[in-house]
Short mmCIF file of C-alpha atoms in Angstrom, two decimals:
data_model
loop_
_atom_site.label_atom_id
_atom_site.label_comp_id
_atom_site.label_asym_id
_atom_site.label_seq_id
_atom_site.Cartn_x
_atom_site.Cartn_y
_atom_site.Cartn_z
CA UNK A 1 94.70 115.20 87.13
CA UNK A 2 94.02 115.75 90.52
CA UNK A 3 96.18 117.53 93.15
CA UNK A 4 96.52 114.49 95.86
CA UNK A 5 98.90 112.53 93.14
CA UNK A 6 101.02 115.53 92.43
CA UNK A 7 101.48 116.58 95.89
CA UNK A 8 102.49 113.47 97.36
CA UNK A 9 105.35 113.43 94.67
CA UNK A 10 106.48 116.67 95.38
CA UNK A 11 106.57 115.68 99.13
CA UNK A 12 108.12 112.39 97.98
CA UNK A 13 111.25 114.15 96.67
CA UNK A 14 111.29 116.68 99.98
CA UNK A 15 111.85 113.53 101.88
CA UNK A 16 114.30 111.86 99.28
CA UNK A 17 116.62 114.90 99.57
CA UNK A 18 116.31 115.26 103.04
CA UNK A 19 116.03 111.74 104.12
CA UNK A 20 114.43 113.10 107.53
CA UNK A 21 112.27 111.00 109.73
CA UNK A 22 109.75 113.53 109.61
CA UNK A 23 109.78 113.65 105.61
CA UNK A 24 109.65 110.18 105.23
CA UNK A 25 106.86 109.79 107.96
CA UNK A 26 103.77 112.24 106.64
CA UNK A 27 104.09 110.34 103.47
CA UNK A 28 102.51 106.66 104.93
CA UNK A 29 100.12 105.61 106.81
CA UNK A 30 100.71 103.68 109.97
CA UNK A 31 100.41 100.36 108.59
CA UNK A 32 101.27 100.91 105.10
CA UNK A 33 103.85 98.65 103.02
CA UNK A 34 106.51 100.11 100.69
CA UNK A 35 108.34 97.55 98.12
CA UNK A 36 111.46 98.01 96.39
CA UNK A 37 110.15 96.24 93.27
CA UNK A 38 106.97 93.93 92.33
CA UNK A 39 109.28 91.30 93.27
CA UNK A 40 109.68 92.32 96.69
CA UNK A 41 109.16 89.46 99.24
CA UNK A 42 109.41 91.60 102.40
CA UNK A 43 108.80 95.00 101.60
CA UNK A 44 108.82 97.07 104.36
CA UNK A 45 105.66 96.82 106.54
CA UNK A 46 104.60 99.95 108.83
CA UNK A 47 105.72 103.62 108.83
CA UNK A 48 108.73 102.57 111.41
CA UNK A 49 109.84 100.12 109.10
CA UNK A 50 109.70 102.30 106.09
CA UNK A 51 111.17 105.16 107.75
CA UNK A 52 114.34 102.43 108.79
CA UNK A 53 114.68 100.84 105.55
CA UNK A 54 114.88 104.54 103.55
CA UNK A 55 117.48 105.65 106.17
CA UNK A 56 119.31 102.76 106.03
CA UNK A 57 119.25 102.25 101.93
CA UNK A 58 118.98 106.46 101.62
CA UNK A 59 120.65 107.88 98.10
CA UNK A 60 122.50 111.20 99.51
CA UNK A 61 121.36 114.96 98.48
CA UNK A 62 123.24 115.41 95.10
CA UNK A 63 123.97 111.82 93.94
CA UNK A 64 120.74 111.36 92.01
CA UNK A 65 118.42 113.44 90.35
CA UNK A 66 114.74 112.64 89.27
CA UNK A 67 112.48 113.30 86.51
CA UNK A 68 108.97 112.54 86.86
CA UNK A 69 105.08 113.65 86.52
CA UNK A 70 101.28 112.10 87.33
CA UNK A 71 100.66 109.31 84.79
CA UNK A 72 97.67 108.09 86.20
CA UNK A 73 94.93 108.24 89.10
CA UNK A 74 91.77 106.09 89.60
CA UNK A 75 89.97 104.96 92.46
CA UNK A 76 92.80 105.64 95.15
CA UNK A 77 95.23 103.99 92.87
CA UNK A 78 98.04 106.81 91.15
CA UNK A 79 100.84 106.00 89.37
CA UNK A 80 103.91 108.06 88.52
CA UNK A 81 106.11 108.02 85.47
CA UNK A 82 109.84 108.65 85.83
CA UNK A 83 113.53 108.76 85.47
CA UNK A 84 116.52 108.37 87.94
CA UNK A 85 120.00 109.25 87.05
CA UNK A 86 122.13 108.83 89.80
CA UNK A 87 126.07 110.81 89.86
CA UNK A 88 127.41 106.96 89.01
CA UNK A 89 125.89 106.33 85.93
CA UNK A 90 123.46 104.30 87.04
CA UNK A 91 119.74 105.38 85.28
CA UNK A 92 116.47 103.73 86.00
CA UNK A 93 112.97 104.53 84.10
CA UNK A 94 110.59 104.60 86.88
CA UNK A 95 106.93 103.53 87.87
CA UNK A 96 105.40 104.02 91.22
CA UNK A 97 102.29 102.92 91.73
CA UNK A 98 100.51 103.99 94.71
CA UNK A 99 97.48 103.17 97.30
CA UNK A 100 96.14 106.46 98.73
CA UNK A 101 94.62 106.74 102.53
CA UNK A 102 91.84 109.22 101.78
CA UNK A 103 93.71 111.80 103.70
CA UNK A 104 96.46 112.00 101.12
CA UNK A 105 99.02 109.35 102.62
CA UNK A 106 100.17 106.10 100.73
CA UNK A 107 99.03 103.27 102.50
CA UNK A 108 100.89 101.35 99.71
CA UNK A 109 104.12 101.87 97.74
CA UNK A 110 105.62 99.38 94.66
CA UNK A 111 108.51 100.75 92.25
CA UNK A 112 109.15 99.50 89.33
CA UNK A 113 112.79 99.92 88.08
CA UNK A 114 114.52 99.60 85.16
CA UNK A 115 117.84 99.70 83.83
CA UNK A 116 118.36 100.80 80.02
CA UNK A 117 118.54 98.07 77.83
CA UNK A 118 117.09 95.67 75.45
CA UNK A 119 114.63 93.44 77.76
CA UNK A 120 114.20 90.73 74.90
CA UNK A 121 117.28 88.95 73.46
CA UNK A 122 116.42 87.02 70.56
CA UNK A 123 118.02 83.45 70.47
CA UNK A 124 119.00 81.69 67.88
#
């Protein structure tokens, strides 16, 4: 799989442990959009606003930790595969799919988040 999808991930959790501006920055473009889930009527618009919305929503260093890997990349699209656990209890199966910039940066972010549990309930 190629390097771009693995690299921004590994970046991705540099800036999710450090929550720095910086980190958070070199991941977007300018103008890119980052939603919380598919469902996500405002996501944040613009590397300002994504930088303001992480800080102010951050998870601290040592209150989660993250398992995760490449699933997929084609034409500029990549998606990643993963799993939150957070100190809590809380755990989340994860998919990101991503819009690259052809220098490397997401110009768009989506997560898709799940709690454990059955997602059909059969009536009767």
């Amino acid at each position: 799989m190629d390097d771009i999808l693995q690299n921004w991930l590994d970046r991705y959790l540099v800036a999710w442990r450090s929550n720095e501006p910086d980190d958070i920055r070199a991941l977007f473009t300018d103008d890119a959009t980052y939603a919380g889930s598919p469902w996500d009527a405002e996501p944040w618009v613009g590397a300002d606003a994504i930088v303001a919305g992480w800080r102010a929503h951050r998870d601290e260093p040592g209150t989660w930790t993250f398992e995760g890997a490449p699933l997929a990349l084609t034409a500029g699209t990549g998606i990643i595969q993963g799993r939150t656990d957070y100190a809590g209890g809380s755990v989340y199966a994860n998919l990101w799919v991503i819009e690259f910039a052809e220098d490397g940066r997401a110009r768009s972010f989506v997560e898709w988040a799940v709690e454990p549990g059955p997602v059909w309930e059969v009536q009767e």
